[in-house]
Amino acid sequence: MKYYIIAGEASGDLHGSNLMKALYEKDPSAEIRFWGGDLMQNVGGTLVKHYRELAFMGFIEVVMNLKTILNNIKICKKDIETFQPDVIIFIDYPGFNMRIATWAKERNIPTHYYISPQIWAWKENRIKAIKRDMDFMYVILPFEKDFYEKKHNFPVHFVGHPLIDAIASRTEVSDEIFRKENHLSDKPIIALLPGSRKQEIAKMLSIMLSVTNDFPDYQFVIAGAPSQEYEFYKTFLTNENVKFISNKTYDLLSHSHAALVTSGTATLETALFNVPEVVCYKGSWVSYQIAKRIITLKYISLVNLIMDKEVVKELIQDELNTKNLKLELNKILNTESRAVLLQNYTDLKLKLGGEGASKKTAELIVNSFKK
């Protein structure tokens, strides 16, 4: 069978790669063409466009790059027509994917959505388009099943969270080897995860790095995004207590004592590695003012949303400053606070379910044709 997969961000590339592995297991003769990244490309298939050409952050950035986005949609439609897939699998990235889904549905191409767009956070009216254009929906957060089925009468499959698979399948690296290979000292590590897009990295890193001199007994290590070159990070490496590691975020988290993390999928990844964290977010003033008026959630981090309480501290917009960051980092380095946080992480994992999200989803997609 022929599968066309569209992932537009780093997290989509990760989950798409694991889904592709599972699809090849279920359907060894599968032909896969995709929009994604290096991880998906390493599995096989044919890469059409890399997500680094697609990711734009915030309302203003999207408007400024509208011509590029519309051109990418045009390219995608033409490529699908040429490939003639048996199924299209959309991975999150709703602004782009839902436009393609409407077009695909009109042409009777089966549509599967893996990892729901966060319409429970904003743009809930997208449910109309989802019900109209999606044949199957696979959700990864426990509260999403009730949201779709009870509130909107739309059946979905809860498959568990694919991050559990991604973390479980990684190869462990010993602490000694990890530090030696990356030229790190014996000091405990505080990981800095500033995001994957240039705009957010530039904004977050300068604030995160402002506390480094206050913690001389620790070493700070920046997690470089695979989509960005070392030259971009170079200007931030002015302190000898700050190191840089590219494209090894999971290895870094597995050896970290604490972390400062930009809001997004990384907040959940950090929790699944049992690393106490402070969640950081600061957008452009205009983007933040717009978001504040249309997003009604109590929290911005996945950890707190899933647990429905403040498990990790969130420093948002003006609250994200050197003074507050220093205060909250001190708290999670404290033995008593760490113990409470780690117990909450255990409860979080129980809510997410066990391994197998990718395999469950692949099986459901392949079996949908048999039915």
XYZ file of N, CA and C in Angstrom, residues 73 108 181 199 237 343 364:
21
model
N 1.486 24.446 0.276
C 0.220 23.725 0.147
C 0.002 23.298 -1.304
N -11.829 11.747 -2.289
C -12.073 10.401 -1.741
C -10.798 9.649 -1.358
N 32.477 11.889 25.853
C 32.250 12.178 24.430
C 31.887 13.633 24.186
N 13.280 31.817 16.166
C 12.673 32.931 16.902
C 12.600 32.630 18.402
N 27.382 31.081 23.426
C 28.370 30.302 24.179
C 29.529 31.177 24.643
N 7.294 12.211 42.448
C 6.102 11.396 42.708
C 4.986 11.762 41.734
N -4.200 -0.144 13.384
C -5.532 0.390 13.085
C -5.607 0.929 11.661
